[in-house]
mmCIF file of N, CA and C in Angstrom:
data_model
loop_
_atom_site.group_PDB
_atom_site.id
_atom_site.type_symbol
_atom_site.label_atom_id
_atom_site.label_comp_id
_atom_site.label_asym_id
_atom_site.label_seq_id
_atom_site.Cartn_x
_atom_site.Cartn_y
_atom_site.Cartn_z
ATOM 1 N N HIS A 1 -7.521 -6.006 3.215
ATOM 2 C CA HIS A 1 -8.905 -5.758 2.831
ATOM 3 C C HIS A 1 -9.633 -7.081 2.702
ATOM 4 N N ASN A 2 -10.936 -7.028 2.794
ATOM 5 C CA ASN A 2 -11.751 -8.240 2.718
ATOM 6 C C ASN A 2 -12.594 -8.280 1.456
ATOM 7 N N LEU A 3 -12.251 -7.472 0.466
ATOM 8 C CA LEU A 3 -13.031 -7.442 -0.767
ATOM 9 C C LEU A 3 -12.709 -8.640 -1.643
ATOM 10 N N PRO A 4 -13.760 -9.222 -2.251
ATOM 11 C CA PRO A 4 -13.495 -10.266 -3.234
ATOM 12 C C PRO A 4 -12.726 -9.673 -4.418
ATOM 13 N N ALA A 5 -11.868 -10.436 -5.019
ATOM 14 C CA ALA A 5 -11.008 -9.963 -6.116
ATOM 15 C C ALA A 5 -11.806 -9.346 -7.253
ATOM 16 N N HIS A 6 -12.989 -9.900 -7.553
ATOM 17 C CA HIS A 6 -13.765 -9.403 -8.683
ATOM 18 C C HIS A 6 -14.350 -8.015 -8.437
ATOM 19 N N LEU A 7 -14.328 -7.517 -7.197
ATOM 20 C CA LEU A 7 -14.851 -6.183 -6.896
ATOM 21 C C LEU A 7 -13.774 -5.105 -6.835
ATOM 22 N N ILE A 8 -12.516 -5.493 -6.771
ATOM 23 C CA ILE A 8 -11.441 -4.527 -6.564
ATOM 24 C C ILE A 8 -11.349 -3.520 -7.704
ATOM 25 N N ASP A 9 -11.431 -3.970 -8.956
ATOM 26 C CA ASP A 9 -11.378 -3.034 -10.093
ATOM 27 C C ASP A 9 -12.485 -1.986 -10.004
ATOM 28 N N GLY A 10 -13.676 -2.433 -9.634
ATOM 29 C CA GLY A 10 -14.793 -1.509 -9.522
ATOM 30 C C GLY A 10 -14.599 -0.497 -8.410
ATOM 31 N N VAL A 11 -14.115 -0.960 -7.277
ATOM 32 C CA VAL A 11 -13.860 -0.064 -6.149
ATOM 33 C C VAL A 11 -12.811 0.974 -6.549
ATOM 34 N N LEU A 12 -11.777 0.543 -7.237
ATOM 35 C CA LEU A 12 -10.740 1.485 -7.677
ATOM 36 C C LEU A 12 -11.281 2.471 -8.707
ATOM 37 N N ALA A 13 -12.174 2.016 -9.569
ATOM 38 C CA ALA A 13 -12.781 2.918 -10.557
ATOM 39 C C ALA A 13 -13.603 3.997 -9.865
ATOM 40 N N ILE A 14 -14.428 3.590 -8.898
ATOM 41 C CA ILE A 14 -15.237 4.571 -8.160
ATOM 42 C C ILE A 14 -14.323 5.521 -7.386
ATOM 43 N N TYR A 15 -13.283 4.980 -6.768
ATOM 44 C CA TYR A 15 -12.335 5.818 -6.034
ATOM 45 C C TYR A 15 -11.683 6.834 -6.970
ATOM 46 N N SER A 16 -11.314 6.408 -8.172
ATOM 47 C CA SER A 16 -10.673 7.323 -9.123
ATOM 48 C C SER A 16 -11.599 8.480 -9.485
ATOM 49 N N TYR A 17 -12.892 8.243 -9.432
ATOM 50 C CA TYR A 17 -13.882 9.287 -9.717
ATOM 51 C C TYR A 17 -13.902 10.340 -8.611
ATOM 52 N N THR A 18 -13.600 9.946 -7.394
ATOM 53 C CA THR A 18 -13.755 10.843 -6.249
ATOM 54 C C THR A 18 -12.498 11.626 -5.889
ATOM 55 N N ILE A 19 -11.334 11.168 -6.302
ATOM 56 C CA ILE A 19 -10.099 11.829 -5.865
ATOM 57 C C ILE A 19 -9.852 13.129 -6.635
ATOM 58 N N GLN A 20 -9.118 14.013 -6.021
ATOM 59 C CA GLN A 20 -8.799 15.302 -6.637
ATOM 60 C C GLN A 20 -7.413 15.320 -7.278
ATOM 61 N N ILE A 21 -6.503 14.445 -6.827
ATOM 62 C CA ILE A 21 -5.156 14.378 -7.390
ATOM 63 C C ILE A 21 -4.864 12.930 -7.746
ATOM 64 N N PRO A 22 -4.784 12.572 -8.991
ATOM 65 C CA PRO A 22 -5.040 13.406 -10.158
ATOM 66 C C PRO A 22 -6.544 13.652 -10.320
ATOM 67 N N PRO A 23 -6.903 14.763 -10.932
ATOM 68 C CA PRO A 23 -8.318 15.138 -11.037
ATOM 69 C C PRO A 23 -9.030 14.437 -12.195
ATOM 70 N N ALA A 24 -9.243 13.133 -12.073
ATOM 71 C CA ALA A 24 -9.821 12.351 -13.172
ATOM 72 C C ALA A 24 -11.186 12.894 -13.587
ATOM 73 N N PHE A 25 -12.091 13.076 -12.627
ATOM 74 C CA PHE A 25 -13.439 13.513 -12.987
ATOM 75 C C PHE A 25 -13.436 14.874 -13.666
ATOM 76 N N SER A 26 -12.756 15.857 -13.072
ATOM 77 C CA SER A 26 -12.810 17.206 -13.647
ATOM 78 C C SER A 26 -12.137 17.248 -15.019
ATOM 79 N N THR A 27 -11.107 16.452 -15.217
ATOM 80 C CA THR A 27 -10.441 16.401 -16.521
ATOM 81 C C THR A 27 -11.375 15.812 -17.575
ATOM 82 N N VAL A 28 -11.998 14.690 -17.244
ATOM 83 C CA VAL A 28 -12.919 14.041 -18.180
ATOM 84 C C VAL A 28 -14.138 14.924 -18.423
ATOM 85 N N SER A 29 -14.673 15.510 -17.375
ATOM 86 C CA SER A 29 -15.846 16.353 -17.510
ATOM 87 C C SER A 29 -15.562 17.564 -18.401
ATOM 88 N N ALA A 30 -14.407 18.202 -18.205
ATOM 89 C CA ALA A 30 -14.051 19.363 -19.027
ATOM 90 C C ALA A 30 -13.970 18.971 -20.499
ATOM 91 N N LEU A 31 -13.371 17.834 -20.785
ATOM 92 C CA LEU A 31 -13.254 17.365 -22.163
ATOM 93 C C LEU A 31 -14.625 17.038 -22.757
ATOM 94 N N MET A 32 -15.419 16.282 -22.038
ATOM 95 C CA MET A 32 -16.690 15.816 -22.580
ATOM 96 C C MET A 32 -17.736 16.922 -22.685
ATOM 97 N N ASN A 33 -17.558 18.005 -21.937
ATOM 98 C CA ASN A 33 -18.490 19.127 -22.009
ATOM 99 C C ASN A 33 -18.042 20.215 -22.983
ATOM 100 N N ASP A 34 -16.963 19.970 -23.704
ATOM 101 C CA ASP A 34 -16.431 20.951 -24.648
ATOM 102 C C ASP A 34 -16.435 20.350 -26.057
ATOM 103 N N PRO A 35 -17.442 20.680 -26.873
ATOM 104 C CA PRO A 35 -17.551 20.083 -28.213
ATOM 105 C C PRO A 35 -16.299 20.283 -29.070
ATOM 106 N N GLU A 36 -15.666 21.423 -28.967
ATOM 107 C CA GLU A 36 -14.468 21.687 -29.767
ATOM 108 C C GLU A 36 -13.313 20.771 -29.356
ATOM 109 N N GLN A 37 -13.110 20.636 -28.050
ATOM 110 C CA GLN A 37 -12.034 19.767 -27.566
ATOM 111 C C GLN A 37 -12.296 18.296 -27.884
ATOM 112 N N ARG A 38 -13.563 17.897 -27.862
ATOM 113 C CA ARG A 38 -13.891 16.511 -28.228
ATOM 114 C C ARG A 38 -13.464 16.224 -29.667
ATOM 115 N N LEU A 39 -13.635 17.208 -30.551
ATOM 116 C CA LEU A 39 -13.225 17.036 -31.955
ATOM 117 C C LEU A 39 -11.715 17.058 -32.105
ATOM 118 N N LEU A 40 -11.036 17.870 -31.302
ATOM 119 C CA LEU A 40 -9.589 17.996 -31.404
ATOM 120 C C LEU A 40 -8.829 16.850 -30.749
ATOM 121 N N GLN A 41 -9.479 16.139 -29.823
ATOM 122 C CA GLN A 41 -8.797 15.093 -29.061
ATOM 123 C C GLN A 41 -9.572 13.771 -29.075
ATOM 124 N N PRO A 42 -9.793 13.196 -30.248
ATOM 125 C CA PRO A 42 -10.601 11.965 -30.296
ATOM 126 C C PRO A 42 -9.989 10.809 -29.509
ATOM 127 N N ASP A 43 -8.665 10.740 -29.432
ATOM 128 C CA ASP A 43 -8.036 9.671 -28.651
ATOM 129 C C ASP A 43 -8.326 9.832 -27.160
ATOM 130 N N MET A 44 -8.372 11.077 -26.694
ATOM 131 C CA MET A 44 -8.699 11.318 -25.288
ATOM 132 C C MET A 44 -10.181 11.031 -25.015
ATOM 133 N N VAL A 45 -11.037 11.296 -25.989
ATOM 134 C CA VAL A 45 -12.464 10.980 -25.837
ATOM 135 C C VAL A 45 -12.635 9.471 -25.686
ATOM 136 N N THR A 46 -11.897 8.708 -26.478
ATOM 137 C CA THR A 46 -11.959 7.248 -26.372
ATOM 138 C C THR A 46 -11.524 6.795 -24.986
ATOM 139 N N LYS A 47 -10.430 7.340 -24.494
ATOM 140 C CA LYS A 47 -9.954 6.983 -23.152
ATOM 141 C C LYS A 47 -10.959 7.405 -22.083
ATOM 142 N N ALA A 48 -11.517 8.604 -22.250
ATOM 143 C CA ALA A 48 -12.477 9.109 -21.266
ATOM 144 C C ALA A 48 -13.732 8.243 -21.218
ATOM 145 N N THR A 49 -14.234 7.844 -22.378
ATOM 146 C CA THR A 49 -15.456 7.033 -22.383
ATOM 147 C C THR A 49 -15.198 5.636 -21.823
ATOM 148 N N LYS A 50 -13.993 5.114 -22.030
ATOM 149 C CA LYS A 50 -13.658 3.812 -21.423
ATOM 150 C C LYS A 50 -13.627 3.933 -19.900
ATOM 151 N N TRP A 51 -13.054 5.025 -19.407
ATOM 152 C CA TRP A 51 -13.014 5.246 -17.960
ATOM 153 C C TRP A 51 -14.434 5.428 -17.418
ATOM 154 N N GLN A 52 -15.247 6.230 -18.120
ATOM 155 C CA GLN A 52 -16.631 6.439 -17.683
ATOM 156 C C GLN A 52 -17.393 5.122 -17.635
ATOM 157 N N LYS A 53 -17.182 4.271 -18.622
ATOM 158 C CA LYS A 53 -17.869 2.973 -18.672
ATOM 159 C C LYS A 53 -17.445 2.105 -17.488
ATOM 160 N N LYS A 54 -16.160 2.148 -17.159
ATOM 161 C CA LYS A 54 -15.671 1.361 -16.022
ATOM 162 C C LYS A 54 -16.317 1.846 -14.717
ATOM 163 N N VAL A 55 -16.384 3.168 -14.534
ATOM 164 C CA VAL A 55 -17.028 3.721 -13.332
ATOM 165 C C VAL A 55 -18.514 3.368 -13.328
ATOM 166 N N ASP A 56 -19.157 3.525 -14.473
ATOM 167 C CA ASP A 56 -20.590 3.216 -14.583
ATOM 168 C C ASP A 56 -20.869 1.754 -14.235
ATOM 169 N N ASN A 57 -20.079 0.843 -14.774
ATOM 170 C CA ASN A 57 -20.261 -0.581 -14.469
ATOM 171 C C ASN A 57 -20.032 -0.864 -12.990
ATOM 172 N N ALA A 58 -19.062 -0.172 -12.389
ATOM 173 C CA ALA A 58 -18.806 -0.359 -10.959
ATOM 174 C C ALA A 58 -19.984 0.126 -10.130
ATOM 175 N N LEU A 59 -20.580 1.243 -10.532
ATOM 176 C CA LEU A 59 -21.741 1.758 -9.802
ATOM 177 C C LEU A 59 -22.940 0.826 -9.947
ATOM 178 N N ILE A 60 -23.120 0.280 -11.134
ATOM 179 C CA ILE A 60 -24.223 -0.661 -11.359
ATOM 180 C C ILE A 60 -24.051 -1.914 -10.499
ATOM 181 N N ALA A 61 -22.801 -2.309 -10.277
ATOM 182 C CA ALA A 61 -22.516 -3.526 -9.509
ATOM 183 C C ALA A 61 -22.691 -3.340 -8.002
ATOM 184 N N LEU A 62 -22.862 -2.102 -7.548
ATOM 185 C CA LEU A 62 -23.063 -1.883 -6.113
ATOM 186 C C LEU A 62 -24.358 -2.546 -5.645
ATOM 187 N N PRO A 63 -24.421 -2.920 -4.394
ATOM 188 C CA PRO A 63 -25.658 -3.507 -3.868
ATOM 189 C C PRO A 63 -26.831 -2.532 -3.985
ATOM 190 N N ALA A 64 -28.026 -3.065 -3.998
ATOM 191 C CA ALA A 64 -29.244 -2.261 -4.142
ATOM 192 C C ALA A 64 -29.379 -1.215 -3.048
ATOM 193 N N SER A 65 -28.733 -1.421 -1.923
ATOM 194 C CA SER A 65 -28.826 -0.447 -0.830
ATOM 195 C C SER A 65 -28.217 0.901 -1.212
ATOM 196 N N PHE A 66 -27.427 0.952 -2.282
ATOM 197 C CA PHE A 66 -26.843 2.206 -2.756
ATOM 198 C C PHE A 66 -27.736 2.919 -3.774
ATOM 199 N N ASP A 67 -28.798 2.279 -4.227
ATOM 200 C CA ASP A 67 -29.692 2.886 -5.223
ATOM 201 C C ASP A 67 -30.495 4.017 -4.599
ATOM 202 N N PHE A 68 -30.726 5.053 -5.382
ATOM 203 C CA PHE A 68 -31.561 6.161 -4.938
ATOM 204 C C PHE A 68 -32.813 6.202 -5.791
ATOM 205 N N THR A 69 -33.950 6.268 -5.139
ATOM 206 C CA THR A 69 -35.214 6.458 -5.824
ATOM 207 C C THR A 69 -35.865 7.687 -5.213
ATOM 208 N N GLY A 70 -36.206 8.620 -6.053
ATOM 209 C CA GLY A 70 -36.824 9.835 -5.548
ATOM 210 C C GLY A 70 -36.619 10.977 -6.515
ATOM 211 N N VAL A 71 -36.881 12.166 -6.042
ATOM 212 C CA VAL A 71 -36.746 13.367 -6.865
ATOM 213 C C VAL A 71 -35.324 13.893 -6.716
ATOM 214 N N GLY A 72 -34.710 14.218 -7.834
ATOM 215 C CA GLY A 72 -33.382 14.803 -7.838
ATOM 216 C C GLY A 72 -33.421 16.170 -8.492
ATOM 217 N N TYR A 73 -32.598 17.074 -8.011
ATOM 218 C CA TYR A 73 -32.541 18.428 -8.547
ATOM 219 C C TYR A 73 -31.129 18.712 -9.046
ATOM 220 N N ARG A 74 -31.047 19.471 -10.125
ATOM 221 C CA ARG A 74 -29.751 19.841 -10.692
ATOM 222 C C ARG A 74 -29.799 21.301 -11.094
ATOM 223 N N GLY A 75 -28.894 22.087 -10.555
ATOM 224 C CA GLY A 75 -28.788 23.484 -10.955
ATOM 225 C C GLY A 75 -28.146 23.567 -12.330
ATOM 226 N N MET A 76 -28.640 24.456 -13.171
ATOM 227 C CA MET A 76 -28.117 24.593 -14.530
ATOM 228 C C MET A 76 -27.886 26.067 -14.831
ATOM 229 N N ARG A 77 -26.775 26.367 -15.491
ATOM 230 C CA ARG A 77 -26.487 27.746 -15.894
ATOM 231 C C ARG A 77 -27.328 28.148 -17.092
ATOM 232 N N PHE A 78 -27.655 27.177 -17.925
ATOM 233 C CA PHE A 78 -28.402 27.461 -19.145
ATOM 234 C C PHE A 78 -29.888 27.457 -18.840
ATOM 235 N N ALA A 79 -30.604 28.440 -19.344
ATOM 236 C CA ALA A 79 -32.057 28.501 -19.136
ATOM 237 C C ALA A 79 -32.762 28.161 -20.444
ATOM 238 N N PHE A 80 -33.663 27.198 -20.396
ATOM 239 C CA PHE A 80 -34.436 26.804 -21.569
ATOM 240 C C PHE A 80 -35.740 27.596 -21.605
ATOM 241 N N ASP A 81 -36.088 28.115 -22.777
ATOM 242 C CA ASP A 81 -37.361 28.815 -22.927
ATOM 243 C C ASP A 81 -38.543 27.856 -22.790
ATOM 244 N N ASP A 82 -38.315 26.598 -23.183
ATOM 245 C CA ASP A 82 -39.376 25.586 -23.190
ATOM 246 C C ASP A 82 -39.129 24.520 -22.119
ATOM 247 N N LEU A 83 -38.791 24.946 -20.919
ATOM 248 C CA LEU A 83 -38.406 24.040 -19.842
ATOM 249 C C LEU A 83 -39.432 22.938 -19.593
ATOM 250 N N GLU A 84 -40.714 23.300 -19.525
ATOM 251 C CA GLU A 84 -41.757 22.313 -19.202
ATOM 252 C C GLU A 84 -41.942 21.277 -20.306
ATOM 253 N N THR A 85 -41.723 21.656 -21.570
ATOM 254 C CA THR A 85 -41.874 20.682 -22.655
ATOM 255 C C THR A 85 -40.594 19.889 -22.869
ATOM 256 N N ARG A 86 -39.463 20.492 -22.569
ATOM 257 C CA ARG A 86 -38.171 19.810 -22.750
ATOM 258 C C ARG A 86 -37.937 18.765 -21.658
ATOM 259 N N PHE A 87 -38.328 19.083 -20.440
ATOM 260 C CA PHE A 87 -38.117 18.194 -19.297
ATOM 261 C C PHE A 87 -39.476 17.833 -18.709
ATOM 262 N N VAL A 88 -40.028 16.726 -19.159
ATOM 263 C CA VAL A 88 -41.357 16.286 -18.744
ATOM 264 C C VAL A 88 -41.224 15.384 -17.516
ATOM 265 N N GLU A 89 -42.055 15.646 -16.508
ATOM 266 C CA GLU A 89 -42.025 14.842 -15.296
ATOM 267 C C GLU A 89 -42.238 13.372 -15.647
ATOM 268 N N GLY A 90 -41.380 12.524 -15.090
ATOM 269 C CA GLY A 90 -41.451 11.090 -15.335
ATOM 270 C C GLY A 90 -40.506 10.609 -16.419
ATOM 271 N N ASP A 91 -39.985 11.531 -17.230
ATOM 272 C CA ASP A 91 -39.020 11.153 -18.269
ATOM 273 C C ASP A 91 -37.672 10.825 -17.634
ATOM 274 N N THR A 92 -36.903 10.013 -18.317
ATOM 275 C CA THR A 92 -35.545 9.704 -17.904
ATOM 276 C C THR A 92 -34.595 10.585 -18.698
ATOM 277 N N ILE A 93 -33.643 11.192 -18.012
ATOM 278 C CA ILE A 93 -32.648 12.045 -18.661
ATOM 279 C C ILE A 93 -31.308 11.334 -18.590
ATOM 280 N N CYS A 94 -30.654 11.200 -19.721
ATOM 281 C CA CYS A 94 -29.330 10.579 -19.771
ATOM 282 C C CYS A 94 -28.304 11.629 -20.167
ATOM 283 N N TRP A 95 -27.291 11.806 -19.323
ATOM 284 C CA TRP A 95 -26.208 12.730 -19.620
ATOM 285 C C TRP A 95 -25.018 11.942 -20.131
ATOM 286 N N TYR A 96 -24.180 12.569 -20.938
ATOM 287 C CA TYR A 96 -23.011 11.885 -21.484
ATOM 288 C C TYR A 96 -21.803 12.019 -20.568
ATOM 289 N N THR A 97 -21.924 12.736 -19.478
ATOM 290 C CA THR A 97 -20.907 12.756 -18.429
ATOM 291 C C THR A 97 -21.627 12.596 -17.102
ATOM 292 N N PHE A 98 -20.906 12.152 -16.097
ATOM 293 C CA PHE A 98 -21.507 12.022 -14.784
ATOM 294 C C PHE A 98 -21.903 13.402 -14.266
ATOM 295 N N LYS A 99 -23.049 13.459 -13.627
ATOM 296 C CA LYS A 99 -23.551 14.710 -13.069
ATOM 297 C C LYS A 99 -23.979 14.467 -11.628
ATOM 298 N N SER A 100 -23.862 15.509 -10.830
ATOM 299 C CA SER A 100 -24.320 15.405 -9.464
ATOM 300 C C SER A 100 -25.760 15.909 -9.375
ATOM 301 N N LEU A 101 -26.466 15.393 -8.419
ATOM 302 C CA LEU A 101 -27.841 15.809 -8.145
ATOM 303 C C LEU A 101 -27.979 16.074 -6.659
ATOM 304 N N ALA A 102 -28.947 16.874 -6.317
ATOM 305 C CA ALA A 102 -29.258 17.136 -4.915
ATOM 306 C C ALA A 102 -30.669 16.636 -4.633
ATOM 307 N N THR A 103 -30.938 16.316 -3.401
ATOM 308 C CA THR A 103 -32.281 15.884 -3.016
ATOM 309 C C THR A 103 -33.118 17.078 -2.549
ATOM 310 N N SER A 104 -32.497 18.247 -2.477
ATOM 311 C CA SER A 104 -33.195 19.467 -2.084
ATOM 312 C C SER A 104 -33.286 20.403 -3.300
ATOM 313 N N PRO A 105 -34.399 21.088 -3.484
ATOM 314 C CA PRO A 105 -34.496 22.025 -4.607
ATOM 315 C C PRO A 105 -33.660 23.286 -4.413
ATOM 316 N N ASP A 106 -33.030 23.431 -3.270
ATOM 317 C CA ASP A 106 -32.228 24.627 -2.983
ATOM 318 C C ASP A 106 -30.801 24.509 -3.528
ATOM 319 N N VAL A 107 -30.682 24.092 -4.782
ATOM 320 C CA VAL A 107 -29.346 23.963 -5.381
ATOM 321 C C VAL A 107 -28.904 25.236 -6.056
#
């Protein structure tokens, strides 16, 4: 490989997010999206947040050509009665787990 040594950890972190065996993302996502399990497994929450931080830092370190600017759509099972006031156009939304977005509203 031709990667500089300082980028290898980041590349491996991003790769760990994408693989299915072992299912790092789905395992972390299931834990972080379950309030009861987060309380029952605080040591796993600590490990999960460290892994998330490593992936997040690796994504931030990517060149600007990987940045997306535009409208993103996310399908949600939960329906908010106050959708327009809860999600105001132009606001930034921060999730505590990684989430996927689509560029098409047909999600």
